[in-house]
PDB file of C-alpha atoms in Angstrom:
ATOM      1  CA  UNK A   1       3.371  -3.526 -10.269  1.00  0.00           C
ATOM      2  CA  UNK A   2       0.258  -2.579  -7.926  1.00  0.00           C
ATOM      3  CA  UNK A   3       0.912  -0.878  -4.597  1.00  0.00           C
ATOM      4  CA  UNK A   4      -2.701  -1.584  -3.022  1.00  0.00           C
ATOM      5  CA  UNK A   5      -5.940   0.632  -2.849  1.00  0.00           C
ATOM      6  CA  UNK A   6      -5.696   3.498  -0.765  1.00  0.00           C
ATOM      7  CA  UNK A   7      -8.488   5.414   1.267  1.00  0.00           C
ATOM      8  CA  UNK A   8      -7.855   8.742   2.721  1.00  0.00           C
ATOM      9  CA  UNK A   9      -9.948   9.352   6.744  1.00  0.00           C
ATOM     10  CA  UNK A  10      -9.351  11.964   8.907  1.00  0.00           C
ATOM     11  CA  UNK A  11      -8.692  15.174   6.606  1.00  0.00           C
ATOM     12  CA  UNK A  12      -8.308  18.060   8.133  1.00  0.00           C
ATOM     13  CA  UNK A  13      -6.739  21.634   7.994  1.00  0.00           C
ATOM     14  CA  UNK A  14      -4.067  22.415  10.338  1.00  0.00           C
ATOM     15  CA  UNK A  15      -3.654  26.236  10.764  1.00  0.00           C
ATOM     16  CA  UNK A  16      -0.432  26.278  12.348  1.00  0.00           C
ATOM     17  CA  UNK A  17       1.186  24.493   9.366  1.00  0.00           C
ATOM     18  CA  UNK A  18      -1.013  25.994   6.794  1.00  0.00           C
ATOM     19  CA  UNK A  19      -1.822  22.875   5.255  1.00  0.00           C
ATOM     20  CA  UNK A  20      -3.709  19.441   5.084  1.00  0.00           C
ATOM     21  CA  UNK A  21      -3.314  16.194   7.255  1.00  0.00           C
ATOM     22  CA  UNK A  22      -4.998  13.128   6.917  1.00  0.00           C
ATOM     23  CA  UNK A  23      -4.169   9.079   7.847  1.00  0.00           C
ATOM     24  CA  UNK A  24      -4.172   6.917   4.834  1.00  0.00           C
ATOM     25  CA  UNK A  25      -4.979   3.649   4.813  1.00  0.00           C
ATOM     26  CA  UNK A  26      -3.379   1.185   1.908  1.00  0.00           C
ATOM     27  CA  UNK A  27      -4.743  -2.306   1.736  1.00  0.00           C
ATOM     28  CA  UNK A  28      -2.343  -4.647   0.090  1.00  0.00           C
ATOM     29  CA  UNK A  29      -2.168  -8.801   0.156  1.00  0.00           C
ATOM     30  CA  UNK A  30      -5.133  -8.634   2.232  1.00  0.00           C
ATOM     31  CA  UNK A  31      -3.075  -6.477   4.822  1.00  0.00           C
ATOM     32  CA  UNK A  32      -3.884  -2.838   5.656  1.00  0.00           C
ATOM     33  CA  UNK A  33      -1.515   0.005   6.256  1.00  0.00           C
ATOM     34  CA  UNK A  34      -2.111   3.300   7.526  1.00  0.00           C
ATOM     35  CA  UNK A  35       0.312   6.671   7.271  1.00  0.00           C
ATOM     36  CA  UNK A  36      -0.028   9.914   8.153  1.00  0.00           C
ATOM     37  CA  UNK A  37       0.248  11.973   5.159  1.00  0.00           C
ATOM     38  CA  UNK A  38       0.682  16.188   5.165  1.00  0.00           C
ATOM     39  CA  UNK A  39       0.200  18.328   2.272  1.00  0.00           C
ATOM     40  CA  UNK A  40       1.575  22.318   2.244  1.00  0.00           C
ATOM     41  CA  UNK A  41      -1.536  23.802   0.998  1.00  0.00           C
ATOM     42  CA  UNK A  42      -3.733  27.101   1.264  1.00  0.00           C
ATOM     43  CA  UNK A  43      -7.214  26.800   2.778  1.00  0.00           C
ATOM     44  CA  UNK A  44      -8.761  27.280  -0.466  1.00  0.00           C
ATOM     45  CA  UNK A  45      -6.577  24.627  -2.623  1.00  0.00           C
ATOM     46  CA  UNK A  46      -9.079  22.215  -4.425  1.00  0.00           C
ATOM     47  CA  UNK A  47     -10.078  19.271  -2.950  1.00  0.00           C
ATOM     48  CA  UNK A  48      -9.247  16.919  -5.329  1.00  0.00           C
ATOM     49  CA  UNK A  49      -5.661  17.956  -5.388  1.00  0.00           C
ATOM     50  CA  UNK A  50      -5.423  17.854  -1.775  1.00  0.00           C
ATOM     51  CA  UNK A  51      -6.836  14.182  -1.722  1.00  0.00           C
ATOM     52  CA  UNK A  52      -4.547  12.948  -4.416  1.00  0.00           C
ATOM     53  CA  UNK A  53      -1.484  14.621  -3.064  1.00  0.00           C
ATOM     54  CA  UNK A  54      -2.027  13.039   0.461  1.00  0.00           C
ATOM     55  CA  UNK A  55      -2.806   9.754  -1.237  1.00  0.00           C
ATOM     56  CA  UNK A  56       0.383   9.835  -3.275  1.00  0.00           C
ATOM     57  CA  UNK A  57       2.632  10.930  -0.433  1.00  0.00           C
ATOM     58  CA  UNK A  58       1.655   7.436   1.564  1.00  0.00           C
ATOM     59  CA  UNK A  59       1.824   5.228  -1.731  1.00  0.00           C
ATOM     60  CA  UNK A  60       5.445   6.663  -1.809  1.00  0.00           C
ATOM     61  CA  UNK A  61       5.841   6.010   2.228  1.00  0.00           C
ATOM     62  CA  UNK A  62       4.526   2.773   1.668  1.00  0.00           C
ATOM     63  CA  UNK A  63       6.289   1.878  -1.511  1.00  0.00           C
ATOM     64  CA  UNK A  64       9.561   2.718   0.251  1.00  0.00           C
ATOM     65  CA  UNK A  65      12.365   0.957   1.891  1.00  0.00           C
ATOM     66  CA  UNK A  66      12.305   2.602   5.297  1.00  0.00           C
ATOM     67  CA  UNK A  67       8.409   3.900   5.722  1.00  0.00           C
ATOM     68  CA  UNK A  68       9.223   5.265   9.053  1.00  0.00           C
ATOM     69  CA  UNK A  69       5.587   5.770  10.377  1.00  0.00           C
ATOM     70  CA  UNK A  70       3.856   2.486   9.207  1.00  0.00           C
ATOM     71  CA  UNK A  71       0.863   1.226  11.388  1.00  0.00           C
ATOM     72  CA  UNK A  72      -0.052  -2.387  10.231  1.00  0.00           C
ATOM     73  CA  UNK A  73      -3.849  -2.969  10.698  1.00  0.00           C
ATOM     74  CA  UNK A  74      -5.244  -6.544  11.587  1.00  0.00           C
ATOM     75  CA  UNK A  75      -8.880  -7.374  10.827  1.00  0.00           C
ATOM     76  CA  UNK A  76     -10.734  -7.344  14.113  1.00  0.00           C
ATOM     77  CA  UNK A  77     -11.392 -10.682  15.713  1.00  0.00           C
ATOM     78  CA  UNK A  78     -14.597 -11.344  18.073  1.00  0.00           C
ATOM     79  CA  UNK A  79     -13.692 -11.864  21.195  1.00  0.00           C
ATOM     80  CA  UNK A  80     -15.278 -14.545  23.517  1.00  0.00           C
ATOM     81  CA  UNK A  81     -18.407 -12.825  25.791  1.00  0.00           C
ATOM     82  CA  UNK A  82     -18.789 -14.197  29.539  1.00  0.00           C
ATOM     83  CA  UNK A  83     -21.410 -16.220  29.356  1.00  0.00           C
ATOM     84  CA  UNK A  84     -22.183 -15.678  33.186  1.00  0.00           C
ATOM     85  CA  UNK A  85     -22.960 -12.424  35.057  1.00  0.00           C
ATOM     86  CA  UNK A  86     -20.344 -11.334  37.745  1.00  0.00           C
ATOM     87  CA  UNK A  87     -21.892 -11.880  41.288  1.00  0.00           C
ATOM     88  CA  UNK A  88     -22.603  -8.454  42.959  1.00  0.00           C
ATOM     89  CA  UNK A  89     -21.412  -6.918  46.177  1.00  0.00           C
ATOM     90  CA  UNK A  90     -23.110  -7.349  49.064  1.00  0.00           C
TER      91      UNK A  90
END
């Protein structure tokens, strides 16, 4: 069973934790999820690791029955432009 492709934005370190943070995104059924995801980690840990362990923790968050911080994303519409210019103050 497939639980969507998943792209990790917005890495970062956070000192005071002494680890990493980053919002995944999961697209699934033409739907797209995001989580924040945190991983324990020293400064130095590799970056693959890092990337795969914050990917994993929101598959799991996703995957699960209560996902607590779940942001559904909808596709941006365009919206309809004013065709006419405001009149200006006199």
């Amino acid at each position: 069973m497939s639980h969507g492709k998943s792209r990790v934005a917005r890495i970062r370190y956070n000192l005071e934790f002494s680890g990493y943070e980053a919002i995944v995104f999961i697209e699934e059924a033409a739907e797209s999820f995001s989580y924040p995801s945190f991983v324990p980690a020293p400064l130095h840990a590799e970056y693959g690791w890092v990337m795969a362990q914050l990917a994993s923790q929101a598959r799991r968050k996703h995957r699960s029955a209560n996902p607590r911080l779940r942001a559904p994303l909808k596709p941006l519409t365009a919206t309809a432009q004013a065709t006419e210019q405001p009149p200006l103050a006199a």
